[in-house]
Short mmCIF file of C-alpha atoms and ligand atoms in Angstrom, two decimals:
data_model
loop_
_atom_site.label_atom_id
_atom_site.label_comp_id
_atom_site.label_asym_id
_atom_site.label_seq_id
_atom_site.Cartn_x
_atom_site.Cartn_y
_atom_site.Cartn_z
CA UNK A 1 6.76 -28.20 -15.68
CA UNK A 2 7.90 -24.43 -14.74
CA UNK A 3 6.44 -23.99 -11.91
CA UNK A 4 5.82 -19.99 -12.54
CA UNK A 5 3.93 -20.53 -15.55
CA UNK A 6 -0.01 -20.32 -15.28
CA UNK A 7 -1.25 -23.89 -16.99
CA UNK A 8 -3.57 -23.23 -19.90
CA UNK A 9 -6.39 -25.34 -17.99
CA UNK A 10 -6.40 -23.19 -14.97
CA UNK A 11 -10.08 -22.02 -14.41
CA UNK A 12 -9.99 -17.95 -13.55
CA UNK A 13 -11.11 -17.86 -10.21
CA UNK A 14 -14.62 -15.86 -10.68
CA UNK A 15 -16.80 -17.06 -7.79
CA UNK A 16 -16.66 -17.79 -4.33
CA UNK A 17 -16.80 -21.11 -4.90
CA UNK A 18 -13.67 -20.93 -7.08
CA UNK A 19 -11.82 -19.09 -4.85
CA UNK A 20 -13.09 -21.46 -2.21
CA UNK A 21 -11.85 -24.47 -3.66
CA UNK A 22 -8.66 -22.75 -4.81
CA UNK A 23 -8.06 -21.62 -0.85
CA UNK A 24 -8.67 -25.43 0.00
CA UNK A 25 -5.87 -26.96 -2.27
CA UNK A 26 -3.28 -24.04 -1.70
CA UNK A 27 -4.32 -24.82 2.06
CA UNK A 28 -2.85 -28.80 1.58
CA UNK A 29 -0.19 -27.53 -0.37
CA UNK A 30 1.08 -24.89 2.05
CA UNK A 31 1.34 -27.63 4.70
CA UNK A 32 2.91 -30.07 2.81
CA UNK A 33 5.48 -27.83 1.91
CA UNK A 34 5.95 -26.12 4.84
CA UNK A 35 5.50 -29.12 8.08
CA UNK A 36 6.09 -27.75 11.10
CA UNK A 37 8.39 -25.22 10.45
CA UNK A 38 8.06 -21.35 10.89
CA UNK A 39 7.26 -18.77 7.82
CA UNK A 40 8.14 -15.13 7.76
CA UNK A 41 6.12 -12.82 5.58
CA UNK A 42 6.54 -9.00 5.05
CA UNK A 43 3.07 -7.63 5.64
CA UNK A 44 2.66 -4.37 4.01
CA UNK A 45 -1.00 -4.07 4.73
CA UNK A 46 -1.34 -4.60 0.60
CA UNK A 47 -3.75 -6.63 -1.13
CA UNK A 48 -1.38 -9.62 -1.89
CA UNK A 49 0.56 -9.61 1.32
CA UNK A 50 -2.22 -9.31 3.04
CA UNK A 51 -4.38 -12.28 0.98
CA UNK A 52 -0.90 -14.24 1.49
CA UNK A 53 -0.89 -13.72 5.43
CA UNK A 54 -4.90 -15.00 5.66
CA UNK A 55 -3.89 -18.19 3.81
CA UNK A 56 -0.97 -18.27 5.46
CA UNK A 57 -2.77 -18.26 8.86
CA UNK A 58 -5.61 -20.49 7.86
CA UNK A 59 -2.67 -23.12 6.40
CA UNK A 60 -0.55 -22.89 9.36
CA UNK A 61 -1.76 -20.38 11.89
CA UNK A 62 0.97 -19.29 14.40
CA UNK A 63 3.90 -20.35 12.40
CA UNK A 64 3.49 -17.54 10.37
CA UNK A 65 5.17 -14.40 11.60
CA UNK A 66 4.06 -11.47 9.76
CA UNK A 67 6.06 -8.37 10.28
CA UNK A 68 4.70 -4.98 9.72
CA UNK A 69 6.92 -2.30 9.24
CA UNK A 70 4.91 1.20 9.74
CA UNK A 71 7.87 3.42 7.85
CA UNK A 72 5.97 6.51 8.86
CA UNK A 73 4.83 6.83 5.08
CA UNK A 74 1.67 4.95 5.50
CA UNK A 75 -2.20 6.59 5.01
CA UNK A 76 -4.13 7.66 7.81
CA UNK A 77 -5.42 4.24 9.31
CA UNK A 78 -3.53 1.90 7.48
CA UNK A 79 -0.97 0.50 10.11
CA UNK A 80 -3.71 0.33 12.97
CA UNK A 81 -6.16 -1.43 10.09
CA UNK A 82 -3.08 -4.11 9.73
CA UNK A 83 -3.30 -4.52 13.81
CA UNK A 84 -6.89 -4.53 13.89
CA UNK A 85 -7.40 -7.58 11.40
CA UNK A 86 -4.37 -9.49 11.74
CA UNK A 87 -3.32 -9.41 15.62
CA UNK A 88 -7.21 -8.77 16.96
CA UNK A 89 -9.41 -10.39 14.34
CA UNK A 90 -7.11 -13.47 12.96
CA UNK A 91 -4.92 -14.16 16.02
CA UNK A 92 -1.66 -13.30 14.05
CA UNK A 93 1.74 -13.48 15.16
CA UNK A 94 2.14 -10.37 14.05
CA UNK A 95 5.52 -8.05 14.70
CA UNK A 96 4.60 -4.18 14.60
CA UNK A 97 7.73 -2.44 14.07
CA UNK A 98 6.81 1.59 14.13
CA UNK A 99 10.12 2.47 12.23
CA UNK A 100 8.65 6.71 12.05
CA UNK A 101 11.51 7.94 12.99
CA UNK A 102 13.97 6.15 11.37
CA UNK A 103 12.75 6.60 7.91
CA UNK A 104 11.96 10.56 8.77
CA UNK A 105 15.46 11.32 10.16
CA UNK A 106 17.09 9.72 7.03
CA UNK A 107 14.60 11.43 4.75
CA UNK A 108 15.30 14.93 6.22
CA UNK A 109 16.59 17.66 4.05
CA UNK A 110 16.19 15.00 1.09
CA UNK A 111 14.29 16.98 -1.73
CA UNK A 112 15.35 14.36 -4.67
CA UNK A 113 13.15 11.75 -5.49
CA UNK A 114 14.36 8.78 -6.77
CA UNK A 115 17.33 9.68 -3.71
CA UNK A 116 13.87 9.33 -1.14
CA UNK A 117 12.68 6.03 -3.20
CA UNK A 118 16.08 4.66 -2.62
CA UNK A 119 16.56 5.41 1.06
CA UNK A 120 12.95 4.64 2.00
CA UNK A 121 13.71 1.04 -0.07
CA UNK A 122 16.73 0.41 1.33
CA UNK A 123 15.85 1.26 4.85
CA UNK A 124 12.60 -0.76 4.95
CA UNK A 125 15.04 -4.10 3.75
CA UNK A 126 16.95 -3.10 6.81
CA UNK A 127 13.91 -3.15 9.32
CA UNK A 128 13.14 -6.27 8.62
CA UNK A 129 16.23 -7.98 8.22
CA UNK A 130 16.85 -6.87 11.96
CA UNK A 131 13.48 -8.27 12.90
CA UNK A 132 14.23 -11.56 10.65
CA UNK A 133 18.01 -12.08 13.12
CA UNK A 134 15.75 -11.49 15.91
CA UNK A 135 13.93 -14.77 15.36
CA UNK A 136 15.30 -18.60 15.25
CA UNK A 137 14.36 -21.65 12.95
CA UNK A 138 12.62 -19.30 9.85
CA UNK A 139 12.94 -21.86 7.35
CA UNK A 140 10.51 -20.26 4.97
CA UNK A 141 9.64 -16.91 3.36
CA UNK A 142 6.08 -15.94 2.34
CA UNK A 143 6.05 -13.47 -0.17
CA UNK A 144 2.67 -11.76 -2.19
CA UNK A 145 4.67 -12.68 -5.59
CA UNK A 146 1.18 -12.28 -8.26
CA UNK A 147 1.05 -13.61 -11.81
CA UNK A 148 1.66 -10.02 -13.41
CA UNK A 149 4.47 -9.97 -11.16
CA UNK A 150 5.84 -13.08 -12.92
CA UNK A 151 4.94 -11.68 -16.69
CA UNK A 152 6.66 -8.28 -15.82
CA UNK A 153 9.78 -10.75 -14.66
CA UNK A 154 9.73 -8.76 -10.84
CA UNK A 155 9.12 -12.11 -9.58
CA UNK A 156 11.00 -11.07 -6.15
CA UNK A 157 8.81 -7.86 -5.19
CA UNK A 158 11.25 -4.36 -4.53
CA UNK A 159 10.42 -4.31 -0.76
CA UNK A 160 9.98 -7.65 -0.13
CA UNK A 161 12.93 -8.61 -1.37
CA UNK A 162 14.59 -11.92 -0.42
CA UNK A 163 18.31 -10.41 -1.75
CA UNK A 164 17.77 -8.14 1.52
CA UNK A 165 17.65 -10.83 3.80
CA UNK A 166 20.54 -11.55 5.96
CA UNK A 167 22.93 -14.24 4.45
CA UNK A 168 23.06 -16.71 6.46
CA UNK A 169 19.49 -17.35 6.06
CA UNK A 170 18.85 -19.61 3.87
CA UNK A 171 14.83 -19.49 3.06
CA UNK A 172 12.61 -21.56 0.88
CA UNK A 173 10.12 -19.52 -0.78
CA UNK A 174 6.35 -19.69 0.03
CA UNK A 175 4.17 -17.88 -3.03
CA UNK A 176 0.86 -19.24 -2.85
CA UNK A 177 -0.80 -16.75 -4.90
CA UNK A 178 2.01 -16.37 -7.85
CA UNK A 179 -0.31 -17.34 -10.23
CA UNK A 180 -3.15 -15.16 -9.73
CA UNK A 181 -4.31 -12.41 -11.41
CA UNK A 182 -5.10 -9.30 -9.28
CA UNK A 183 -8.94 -9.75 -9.38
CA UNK A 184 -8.37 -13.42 -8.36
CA UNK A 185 -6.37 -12.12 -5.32
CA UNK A 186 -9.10 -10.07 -4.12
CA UNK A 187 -11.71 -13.15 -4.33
CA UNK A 188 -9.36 -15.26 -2.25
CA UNK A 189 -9.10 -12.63 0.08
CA UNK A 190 -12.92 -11.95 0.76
CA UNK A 191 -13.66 -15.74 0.77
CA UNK A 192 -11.01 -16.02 3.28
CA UNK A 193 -13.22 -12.68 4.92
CA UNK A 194 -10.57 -10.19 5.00
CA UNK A 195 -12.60 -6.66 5.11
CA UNK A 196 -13.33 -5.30 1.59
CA UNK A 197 -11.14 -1.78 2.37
CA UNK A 198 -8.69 -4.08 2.60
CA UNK A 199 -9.10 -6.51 -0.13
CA UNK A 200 -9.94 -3.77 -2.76
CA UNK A 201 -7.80 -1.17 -1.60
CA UNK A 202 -6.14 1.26 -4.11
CA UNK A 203 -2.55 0.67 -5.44
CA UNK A 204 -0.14 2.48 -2.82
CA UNK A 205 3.47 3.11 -3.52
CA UNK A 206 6.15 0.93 -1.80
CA UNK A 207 7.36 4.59 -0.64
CA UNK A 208 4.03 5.41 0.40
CA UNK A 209 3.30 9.31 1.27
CA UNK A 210 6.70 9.96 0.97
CA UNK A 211 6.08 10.87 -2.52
CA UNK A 212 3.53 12.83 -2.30
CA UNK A 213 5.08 14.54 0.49
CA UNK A 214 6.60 16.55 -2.83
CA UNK A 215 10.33 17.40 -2.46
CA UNK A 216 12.16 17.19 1.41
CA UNK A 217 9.72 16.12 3.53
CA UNK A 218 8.69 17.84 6.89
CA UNK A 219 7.04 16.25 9.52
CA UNK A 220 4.16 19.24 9.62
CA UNK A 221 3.76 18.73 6.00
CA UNK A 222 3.65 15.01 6.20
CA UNK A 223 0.82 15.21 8.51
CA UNK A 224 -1.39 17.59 6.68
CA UNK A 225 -1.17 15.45 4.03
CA UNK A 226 -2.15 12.80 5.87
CA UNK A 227 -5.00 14.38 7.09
CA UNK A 228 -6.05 15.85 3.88
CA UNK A 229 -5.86 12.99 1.84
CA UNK A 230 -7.90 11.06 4.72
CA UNK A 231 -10.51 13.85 3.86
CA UNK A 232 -10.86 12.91 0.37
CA UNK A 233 -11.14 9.21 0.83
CA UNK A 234 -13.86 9.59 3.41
CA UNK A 235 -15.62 11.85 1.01
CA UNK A 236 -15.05 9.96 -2.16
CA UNK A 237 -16.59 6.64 -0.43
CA UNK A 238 -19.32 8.58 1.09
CA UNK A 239 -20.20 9.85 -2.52
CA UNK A 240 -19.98 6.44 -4.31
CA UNK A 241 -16.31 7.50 -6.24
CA UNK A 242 -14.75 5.21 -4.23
CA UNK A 243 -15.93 2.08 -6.37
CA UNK A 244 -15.53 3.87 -9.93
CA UNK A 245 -12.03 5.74 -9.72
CA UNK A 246 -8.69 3.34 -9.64
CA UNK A 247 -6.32 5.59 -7.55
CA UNK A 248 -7.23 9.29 -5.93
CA UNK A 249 -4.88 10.98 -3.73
CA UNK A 250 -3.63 14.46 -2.15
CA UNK A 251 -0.07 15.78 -3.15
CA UNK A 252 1.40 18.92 -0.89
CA UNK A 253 4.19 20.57 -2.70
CA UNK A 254 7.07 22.50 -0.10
CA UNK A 255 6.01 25.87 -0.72
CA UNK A 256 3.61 28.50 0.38
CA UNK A 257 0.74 30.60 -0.73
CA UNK A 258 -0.94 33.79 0.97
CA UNK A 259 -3.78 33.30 2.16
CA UNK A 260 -6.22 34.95 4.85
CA UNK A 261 -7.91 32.68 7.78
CA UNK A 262 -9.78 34.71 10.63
CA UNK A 263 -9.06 38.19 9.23
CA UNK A 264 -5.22 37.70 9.44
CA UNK A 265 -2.29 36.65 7.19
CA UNK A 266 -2.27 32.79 6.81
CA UNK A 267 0.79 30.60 4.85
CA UNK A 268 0.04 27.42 3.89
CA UNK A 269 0.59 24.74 1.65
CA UNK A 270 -1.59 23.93 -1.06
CA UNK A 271 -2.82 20.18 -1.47
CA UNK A 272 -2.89 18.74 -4.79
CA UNK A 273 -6.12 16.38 -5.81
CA UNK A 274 -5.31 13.54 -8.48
CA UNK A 275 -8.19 11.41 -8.77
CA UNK A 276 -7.50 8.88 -12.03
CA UNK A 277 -8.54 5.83 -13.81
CA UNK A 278 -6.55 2.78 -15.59
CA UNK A 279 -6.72 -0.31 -16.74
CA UNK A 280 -2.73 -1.08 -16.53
CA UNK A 281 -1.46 2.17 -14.83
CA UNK A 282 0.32 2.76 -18.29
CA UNK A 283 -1.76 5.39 -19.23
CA UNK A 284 -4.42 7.21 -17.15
CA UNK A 285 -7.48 9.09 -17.68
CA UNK A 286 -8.80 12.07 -15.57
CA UNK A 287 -11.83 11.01 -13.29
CA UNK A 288 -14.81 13.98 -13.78
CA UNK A 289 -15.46 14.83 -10.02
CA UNK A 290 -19.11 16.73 -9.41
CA UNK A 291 -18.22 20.73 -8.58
CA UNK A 292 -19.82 20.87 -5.89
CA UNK A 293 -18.05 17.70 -4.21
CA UNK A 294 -14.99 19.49 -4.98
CA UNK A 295 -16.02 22.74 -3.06
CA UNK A 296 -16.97 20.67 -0.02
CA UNK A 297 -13.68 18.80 0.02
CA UNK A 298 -12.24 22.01 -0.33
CA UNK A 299 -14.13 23.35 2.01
CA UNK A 300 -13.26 20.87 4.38
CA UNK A 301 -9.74 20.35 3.90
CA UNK A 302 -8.62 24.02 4.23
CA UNK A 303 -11.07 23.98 7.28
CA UNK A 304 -9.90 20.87 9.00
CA UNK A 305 -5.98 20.58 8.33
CA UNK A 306 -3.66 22.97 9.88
CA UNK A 307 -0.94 24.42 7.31
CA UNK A 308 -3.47 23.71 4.40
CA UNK A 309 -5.39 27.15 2.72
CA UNK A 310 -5.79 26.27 -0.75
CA UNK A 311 -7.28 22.87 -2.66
CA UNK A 312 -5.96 22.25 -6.46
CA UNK A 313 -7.07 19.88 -8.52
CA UNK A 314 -4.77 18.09 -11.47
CA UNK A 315 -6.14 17.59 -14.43
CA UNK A 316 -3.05 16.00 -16.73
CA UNK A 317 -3.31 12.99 -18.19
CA UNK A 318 -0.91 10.03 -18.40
CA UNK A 319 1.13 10.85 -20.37
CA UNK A 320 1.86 13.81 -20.04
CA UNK A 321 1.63 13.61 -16.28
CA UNK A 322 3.15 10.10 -14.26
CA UNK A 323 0.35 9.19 -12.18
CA UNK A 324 2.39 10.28 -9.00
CA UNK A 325 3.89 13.62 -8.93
CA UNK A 326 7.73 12.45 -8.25
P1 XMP B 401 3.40 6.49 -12.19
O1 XMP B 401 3.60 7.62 -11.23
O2 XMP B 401 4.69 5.95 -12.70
O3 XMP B 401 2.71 5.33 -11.35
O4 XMP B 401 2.46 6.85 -13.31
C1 XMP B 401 2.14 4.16 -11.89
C2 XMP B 401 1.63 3.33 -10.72
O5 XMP B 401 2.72 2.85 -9.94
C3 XMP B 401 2.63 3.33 -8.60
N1 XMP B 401 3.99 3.71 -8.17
C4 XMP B 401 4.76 2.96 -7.36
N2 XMP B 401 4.55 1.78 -6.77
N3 XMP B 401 6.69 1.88 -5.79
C5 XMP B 401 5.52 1.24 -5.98
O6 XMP B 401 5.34 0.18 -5.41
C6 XMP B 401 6.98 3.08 -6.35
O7 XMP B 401 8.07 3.63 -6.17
C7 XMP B 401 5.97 3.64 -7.18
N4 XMP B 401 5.89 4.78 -7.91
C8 XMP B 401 4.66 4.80 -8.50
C9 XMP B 401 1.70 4.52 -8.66
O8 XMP B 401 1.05 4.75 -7.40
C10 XMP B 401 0.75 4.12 -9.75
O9 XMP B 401 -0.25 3.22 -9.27
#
């Protein structure tokens, strides 16, 4: 039987219960396969990683290792939120490897984006191939492999990539979730009681800010972004958007407008909102945001962020528009 291949009797996992009973046998599973021996799992701080690292830890506690590599690209939160639940709430052997500086001195004066994808892809493989010869006796890697994963044939996911690894590791692989669909992932993860931010978080690019940090990115720039786009989630989940739109999101472009802040001249950037819904992230609709939300985001964001005097909102569709602006 091919073992990546979803079996036609397979119940979709719709309750707690289900996703109960499913946790249970992948539980038995994961220990027969895996004995005593350790597990290494790239935790991005993703749904699936992060559903994979709660099994994971239930199955076999400490001999997962989780590594987190924080590539400087992440949203505001995201890296502590990974410390928070895995190391303080689980008990995770978790590595945090803050890698800012790495990624941000290669990424400097680099205005091309698919040259940023590949140096912020590359570079992450690197991380954690270091951290991976640091340890002894990893027999196994974990990986958040899902079942549209399989169907799109990227079994082996970009950053997560077992091709990185250093060769003379030879690793088993340890998918437990490969044949779930992504609303099956997130009921495993909150019947294993990972936090709901977590568990329904919004699709984030392997590259992360880094490309919405539009053209070479600038470490000012990067963190009004970050702050800005931390303004808009707070506001769209204090105004009940964060439930009904798929993926929303600042953008600051490397140029300037005038402006005027406290009677004198002020340059800033402007930032970019992109607030849109999918079904398959083929094609994308514009979410309607209330007027008067957007003047209190905007009032807030060119209050709040340094470098930041003027709040845009995009209004393209996909197509004509890519849901991410490079
Ligand atoms: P586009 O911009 O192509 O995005 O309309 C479609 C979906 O894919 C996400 N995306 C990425 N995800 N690595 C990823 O893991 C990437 O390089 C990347 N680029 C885009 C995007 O956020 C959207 O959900």
């Amino acid at each position: 039987m091919d073992s990546n291949k979803r079996p036609e009797t397979m119940e979709r996992i719709t309750t707690k219960a289900l996703a109960d009973s499913f946790i249970a046998e992948q539980v038995e599973a994961i220990r027969a396969q895996v004995g005593d021996k350790k597990v290494l799992l790239a935790l991005s701080g993703g749904v699936d990683s992060s559903v994979v690292a709660a099994l994971l830890i239930k199955a076999v506690g400490k001999q997962l290792v989780c590594v987190h590599v924080n590539h400087g690209l992440m949203r505001k939160g995201e890296s502590e939120q990974v410390i928070e639940v895995f190391k303080n709430q689980l008990d995770a052997n978790l590595i945090y490897v803050d890698a800012t500086d790495r990624f941000l001195d290669l990424l400097a004066g680099v205005a091309e984006p698919e040259k940023k994808r590949k140096i912020i892809g590359a570079e992450f493989i690197k991380v954690f191939d270091e951290e991976a010869a640091k340890l002894s006796d990893i027999k196994f890697l974990a990986q958040g492999t899902i079942y549209p994963d399989i169907l799109e044939s990227k079994g082996v996911k970009a950053h997560h990539n077992v091709g990185g690894l250093p060769e003379d590791m030879e690793m088993e692989l340890v998918e437990p979730v490969k044949l779930l669909y992504k609303d099956e992932v997130r009921m495993v993860g909150s019947a294993l009681g990972l936090p709901d931010e977590m568990v329904y978080r919004q699709p984030f690019p392997g590259p992360g800010l880094g490309v919405r940090c539009l053209g070479a990115i600038t470490r000012d720039r990067l963190h009004a972004l970050r702050e800005a786009d931390a303004i808009l989630r707070e506001e769209f989940a204090k105004n009940g958007l964060a439930d009904k739109v798929w993926q929303y999101f600042v953008a600051v472009p490397d140029f300037k407008s005038v402006g005027v802040r406290d009677d004198m001249r002020y340059e800033g950037w402007p930032a970019i909102i992109r607030a849109v819904n999918t079904v398959d992230a083929m094609t994308a609709t514009i979410e309607e945001i209330p007027y008067s939300l957007l003047h209190h985001i905007t009032y807030r964001i060119t209050h709040e962020v340094e470098g930041i005097n003027r709040v845009c909102l995009d209004l393209t569709p996909k197509p004509i528009g890519t849901i991410e602006w490079e």
